[in-house]
Coordinates of C-alpha atoms and ligand atoms in Angstrom, one line a residue:
X1 CA 0.0 0.0 0.0
X2 CA 1.2 3.5 -0.8
X3 CA 2.7 5.1 2.4
X4 CA 0.8 8.5 1.7
X5 CA -2.5 6.4 2.2
X6 CA -1.4 4.5 5.5
X7 CA -1.2 7.6 7.7
X8 CA -4.8 9.0 7.1
X9 CA -6.2 5.5 7.5
X10 CA -4.4 4.9 10.8
X11 CA -5.5 8.5 11.9
X12 CA -9.1 7.6 10.9
X13 CA -9.0 4.2 12.9
X14 CA -7.8 6.1 15.9
X15 CA -10.3 8.8 15.7
X16 CA -13.0 6.2 15.7
X17 CA -11.6 5.2 19.1
X18 CA -12.2 8.6 20.8
X19 CA -15.3 10.9 21.4
X20 CA -18.0 10.8 23.9
X21 CA -18.7 7.3 23.7
X22 CA -15.6 5.7 23.8
X23 CA -14.1 2.9 26.2
X24 CA -10.7 4.3 25.4
X25 CA -11.5 7.6 26.9
X26 CA -12.0 6.7 30.4
X27 CA -13.6 9.2 32.8
X28 CA -14.0 7.2 36.0
X29 CA -12.3 4.2 38.0
X30 CA -14.6 1.5 36.6
X31 CA -14.0 2.2 33.0
X32 CA -10.3 2.4 33.8
X33 CA -10.5 -1.1 35.1
X34 CA -12.5 -2.2 32.0
X35 CA -9.8 -0.7 29.8
X36 CA -7.1 -2.5 31.6
X37 CA -9.0 -5.8 31.2
X38 CA -9.4 -4.9 27.6
X39 CA -5.6 -4.6 27.0
X40 CA -4.8 -7.8 28.9
X41 CA -7.2 -9.7 26.6
X42 CA -5.9 -7.9 23.6
X43 CA -2.3 -8.7 24.2
X44 CA -3.1 -12.3 25.1
X45 CA -5.1 -12.8 21.9
X46 CA -2.5 -11.1 19.7
X47 CA 0.2 -13.2 21.3
X48 CA -1.8 -16.6 20.6
X49 CA -2.6 -15.4 17.1
X50 CA 0.9 -14.7 16.2
X51 CA 2.3 -17.8 17.8
X52 CA -0.3 -20.0 16.0
X53 CA 0.2 -18.4 12.7
X54 CA 4.0 -18.6 13.1
X55 CA 4.0 -22.2 13.9
X56 CA 1.6 -22.9 11.1
X57 CA 3.9 -21.2 8.5
X58 CA 7.0 -22.9 9.9
X59 CA 5.1 -26.3 9.6
X60 CA 3.9 -25.5 6.0
X61 CA 7.4 -24.4 4.7
X62 CA 9.6 -27.0 6.4
X63 CA 10.6 -30.2 4.4
X64 CA 12.0 -33.3 6.0
X65 CA 15.5 -33.7 4.6
X66 CA 16.9 -36.9 3.0
X67 CA 17.3 -39.6 5.5
X68 CA 15.8 -37.3 8.5
X69 CA 14.0 -39.4 11.2
X70 CA 10.6 -38.6 12.2
X71 CA 10.3 -36.4 15.4
X72 CA 10.7 -38.7 18.3
X73 CA 7.7 -39.2 20.7
X74 CA 9.4 -37.9 23.7
X75 CA 10.2 -34.4 21.9
X76 CA 6.5 -34.2 20.7
X77 CA 5.4 -35.0 24.2
X78 CA 7.5 -32.1 25.7
X79 CA 6.1 -29.7 23.0
X80 CA 2.7 -30.7 23.8
X81 CA 3.2 -30.2 27.5
X82 CA 4.5 -26.7 26.9
X83 CA 1.5 -26.0 24.7
X84 CA -1.0 -27.1 27.4
X85 CA 0.9 -25.4 30.2
X86 CA 0.8 -22.0 28.5
X87 CA -2.8 -22.3 27.5
X88 CA -3.6 -23.0 31.3
X89 CA -1.6 -19.9 32.3
X90 CA -3.2 -17.7 29.9
X91 CA -6.8 -18.9 30.5
X92 CA -6.2 -18.4 34.3
X93 CA -5.1 -14.9 33.7
X94 CA -8.0 -14.2 31.6
X95 CA -10.3 -15.6 34.2
X96 CA -8.8 -13.9 37.2
X97 CA -8.9 -10.5 35.5
X98 CA -12.4 -10.9 34.3
X99 CA -13.7 -11.9 37.9
X100 CA -11.7 -9.0 39.3
X101 CA -13.3 -6.4 37.0
X102 CA -16.8 -7.8 37.2
X103 CA -16.5 -8.0 41.1
X104 CA -15.8 -4.3 41.1
X105 CA -19.2 -3.6 39.4
X106 CA -21.3 -5.6 42.0
X107 CA -19.5 -3.8 44.9
X108 CA -22.2 -3.0 47.4
X109 CA -20.2 0.0 49.0
X110 CA -21.8 3.4 50.0
X111 CA -23.2 5.5 47.2
X112 CA -24.3 9.3 47.2
X113 CA -27.5 8.4 44.9
X114 CA -29.5 5.6 43.5
X115 CA -31.1 6.0 40.2
X116 CA -33.6 3.6 38.9
X117 CA -33.5 3.0 35.2
X118 CA -36.1 1.0 33.2
X119 CA -35.6 -0.2 29.7
X120 CA -38.4 0.7 27.4
X121 CA -39.0 0.2 23.7
X122 CA -36.9 2.0 22.9
X123 CA -35.9 4.5 25.3
X124 CA -34.8 4.9 29.1
X125 CA -37.2 5.8 32.0
X126 CA -35.1 7.3 34.6
X127 CA -36.3 7.8 38.3
X128 CA -34.2 9.5 40.9
X129 CA -34.8 7.9 44.4
X130 CA -34.5 9.6 47.7
X131 CA -32.6 8.2 50.9
X132 CA -35.2 5.7 51.7
X133 CA -35.7 4.4 48.0
X134 CA -38.8 6.9 47.5
X135 CA -39.1 8.2 44.0
X136 CA -38.3 11.9 43.9
X137 CA -38.9 12.6 40.2
X138 CA -38.9 11.0 36.8
X139 CA -37.1 11.9 33.6
X140 CA -36.0 10.2 30.5
X141 CA -32.8 9.4 28.4
X142 CA -30.7 12.0 30.3
X143 CA -29.1 11.0 33.4
X144 CA -27.2 13.8 35.5
X145 CA -24.8 12.6 38.1
X146 CA -22.4 14.5 40.4
X147 CA -18.7 14.0 39.8
X148 CA -16.3 12.4 42.2
X149 CA -18.7 10.3 44.1
X150 CA -20.1 6.8 43.3
X151 CA -23.8 6.5 42.2
X152 CA -25.9 3.3 41.9
X153 CA -28.1 2.4 39.0
X154 CA -30.9 0.0 39.6
X155 CA -31.5 -1.6 36.2
X156 CA -34.8 -3.2 35.1
X157 CA -36.9 -3.8 32.1
X158 CA -40.7 -4.5 31.8
X159 CA -40.3 -5.9 28.1
X160 CA -37.3 -7.5 26.4
X161 CA -33.6 -7.7 27.4
X162 CA -31.6 -4.5 27.0
X163 CA -28.1 -3.6 28.2
X164 CA -26.9 -0.2 29.9
X165 CA -23.5 0.8 28.4
X166 CA -21.8 4.1 28.9
X167 CA -18.2 3.0 27.6
X168 CA -16.4 6.1 29.1
X169 CA -17.7 5.2 32.6
X170 CA -18.3 1.5 33.0
X171 CA -18.9 -1.8 31.3
X172 CA -22.2 -3.2 30.3
X173 CA -24.9 -4.5 32.6
X174 CA -28.2 -6.1 31.3
X175 CA -31.7 -5.1 32.1
X176 CA -33.7 -8.1 32.4
X177 CA -37.5 -8.6 32.7
X178 CA -38.3 -10.0 36.2
X179 CA -34.9 -9.3 37.7
X180 CA -33.1 -6.2 39.1
X181 CA -29.3 -5.8 38.4
X182 CA -27.2 -3.1 39.9
X183 CA -24.3 -1.1 38.6
X184 CA -22.1 1.3 40.7
X185 CA -20.0 3.7 39.0
X186 CA -18.3 7.1 39.4
X187 CA -17.3 9.9 37.1
X188 CA -14.2 11.6 38.0
X189 CA -14.4 14.5 35.6
X190 CA -17.4 16.6 34.5
X191 CA -18.6 16.1 30.9
X192 CA -21.3 14.7 28.6
X193 CA -20.9 10.8 28.1
X194 CA -23.1 9.0 25.5
X195 CA -24.5 5.5 26.4
X196 CA -26.0 3.0 24.1
X197 CA -28.2 0.0 24.5
X198 CA -25.8 -2.9 23.9
X199 CA -28.2 -5.8 23.4
X200 CA -30.3 -6.2 20.5
X201 CA -33.9 -5.4 21.6
X202 CA -36.0 -4.8 18.4
X203 CA -36.0 -2.8 15.3
X204 CA -35.0 0.6 16.9
X205 CA -32.1 -1.0 19.2
X206 CA -29.6 1.2 17.5
X207 CA -31.6 4.3 18.2
X208 CA -31.8 3.6 21.9
X209 CA -29.2 5.7 23.2
X210 CA -28.9 8.1 26.2
X211 CA -26.7 10.7 27.7
X212 CA -24.9 10.8 31.1
X213 CA -24.2 14.3 32.3
X214 CA -21.6 14.3 35.0
X215 CA -21.7 17.7 36.8
X216 CA -19.8 19.3 39.7
X217 CA -21.7 18.6 42.8
X218 CA -23.0 22.1 43.3
X219 CA -24.2 22.2 39.8
X220 CA -25.9 18.8 40.3
X221 CA -27.6 19.9 43.4
X222 CA -29.1 23.0 41.5
X223 CA -30.3 20.5 38.8
X224 CA -31.8 18.2 41.2
X225 CA -33.7 21.0 42.8
X226 CA -34.9 22.4 39.6
X227 CA -36.1 18.9 38.5
X228 CA -38.3 18.3 41.6
X229 CA -40.3 21.6 40.9
X230 CA -43.7 21.1 38.9
X231 CA -44.0 22.3 35.3
X232 CA -43.5 26.0 34.6
X233 CA -47.0 27.6 34.0
X234 CA -47.6 29.3 30.7
X235 CA -47.1 33.2 30.8
X236 CA -48.6 34.1 27.6
X237 CA -51.6 33.4 25.4
X238 CA -49.8 31.2 22.8
X239 CA -48.2 29.1 25.5
X240 CA -51.5 28.7 27.2
X241 CA -53.0 27.6 23.9
X242 CA -50.2 25.1 23.6
X243 CA -50.9 23.8 27.0
X244 CA -54.6 23.1 25.9
X245 CA -53.5 21.5 22.9
X246 CA -51.2 19.2 24.9
X247 CA -54.2 18.3 27.0
X248 CA -56.7 17.7 24.3
X249 CA -54.7 16.4 21.4
X250 CA -53.7 13.0 23.0
X251 CA -50.2 14.0 24.1
X252 CA -51.3 13.7 27.9
X253 CA -52.5 10.2 27.6
X254 CA -48.9 9.0 27.4
X255 CA -46.8 11.9 28.7
X256 CA -46.8 13.2 32.2
X257 CA -46.1 16.9 32.9
X258 CA -46.1 17.2 36.7
X259 CA -48.6 19.6 38.0
X260 CA -50.4 19.3 34.6
X261 CA -51.3 15.8 33.6
X262 CA -50.4 12.4 34.9
X263 CA -50.4 9.8 32.2
X264 CA -51.8 6.5 32.4
X265 CA -49.6 4.8 29.9
X266 CA -45.9 5.7 30.1
X267 CA -44.1 7.6 27.5
X268 CA -41.2 9.8 28.7
X269 CA -42.1 12.4 31.5
X270 CA -42.0 15.8 29.8
X271 CA -42.1 18.2 33.0
X272 CA -38.6 19.4 32.1
X273 CA -38.3 18.6 28.4
X274 CA -36.7 21.9 27.3
X275 CA -33.4 21.7 28.9
X276 CA -32.7 18.3 27.7
X277 CA -30.1 18.0 24.9
X278 CA -31.7 15.3 22.8
X279 CA -35.2 13.9 21.8
X280 CA -36.3 10.3 21.2
X281 CA -33.6 8.5 23.1
X282 CA -30.6 10.6 21.9
X283 CA -31.8 10.3 18.2
X284 CA -32.3 13.9 17.6
X285 CA -31.0 17.2 18.9
X286 CA -33.7 19.0 21.1
X287 CA -34.4 21.9 18.6
X288 CA -37.7 23.4 17.5
X289 CA -37.4 21.8 14.1
X290 CA -36.7 18.4 15.2
X291 CA -39.3 18.6 17.9
X292 CA -41.9 19.5 15.3
X293 CA -40.7 16.8 13.0
X294 CA -41.0 14.2 15.7
X295 CA -44.5 15.2 16.8
X296 CA -45.8 15.3 13.1
X297 CA -43.9 12.1 11.9
X298 CA -42.5 10.0 14.8
X299 CA -42.9 6.8 12.7
X300 CA -40.8 8.3 9.7
X301 CA -38.0 9.2 12.1
X302 CA -38.1 5.9 14.4
X303 CA -40.4 3.4 12.8
X304 CA -41.9 0.9 15.1
X305 CA -41.8 3.1 18.1
X306 CA -45.0 3.5 20.3
X307 CA -45.7 7.1 19.6
X308 CA -48.4 7.9 17.0
X309 CA -48.3 11.0 14.8
X310 CA -50.4 14.0 16.0
X311 CA -52.1 15.9 13.2
X312 CA -52.8 19.4 14.2
X313 CA -53.5 22.7 12.3
X314 CA -50.6 25.0 12.1
X315 CA -51.6 27.5 14.7
X316 CA -52.1 24.6 17.3
X317 CA -49.0 23.0 16.2
X318 CA -46.8 26.2 16.9
X319 CA -48.6 26.7 20.1
X320 CA -47.8 23.3 21.2
X321 CA -44.2 23.6 20.2
X322 CA -44.1 26.9 22.2
X323 CA -45.6 25.1 25.3
X324 CA -43.0 22.4 25.2
X325 CA -40.3 24.8 24.9
X326 CA -41.6 26.5 28.0
X327 CA -41.1 23.2 29.9
X328 CA -37.9 24.5 31.4
Ligands
CUA1 CU1 -32.6 -1.9 24.0 CU2 -31.1 -2.7 22.4

């Protein structure tokens, strides 16, 4: 291959390893443990691959010379012994390293906060719990955590199997119907880390993402306080109209806005929708145009999801958008 091509290709490959959803850019002790395990596995697999290919190449090019006797049984036995010995040592290293890193996940130490996460089709319902396990407030697809302290995720599913994975912060843990799993992690620097469902769960598995936003403790405390408030009341006529559209057009059947409507069926809680970065489980940026597109054609954007289209005349549509943008 021409040398001029090689450098950009290597650079591209390395670029693919960075960014907000990369296990190579660790932002916490748990992810750091995972990456050590990854490099151990990588080194062992590389060594085994090179050794096996090397031995195969030697064997295929080697010819027994004239009059040479076959390899004696004793020599073969020694080679076999070495092969088995090395294999046992390598497998033991892999097993120990794997147990050590998965033990760290299940660690039941003290945590600053417990957050309940339920895998839905195809989004994440997030409930912050108080000191006695009582629900404080509910949100969706965007999880704020304080930096520097461990938090615990309680992971569940009421449908199929999903898997909670924020590569920069920790390894994967499955959300299983009928069972509760736990994941303890800490972020040691503030930032936005992207997470992704890591277990195939249906047609929109790929668009089942989320954000973990690690904030300095004082910023996080402010966020927690703001989230516990009920929805902001409309201040002008158009926003008022939007609120009525929200209540009458069917939105309130699935979406709770605290202080305004409690939904019977569970779609994402929209009480504080406006400050969220994304819509539809991190599929779209949370901007007016995308929000409008999502409301009028959710099946075009994410086919198979449970949200139906909401046909509205243009004044009602604009008023609804204004109301949703008012939900600070
Ligand atoms: Cu949920 Cu894949």
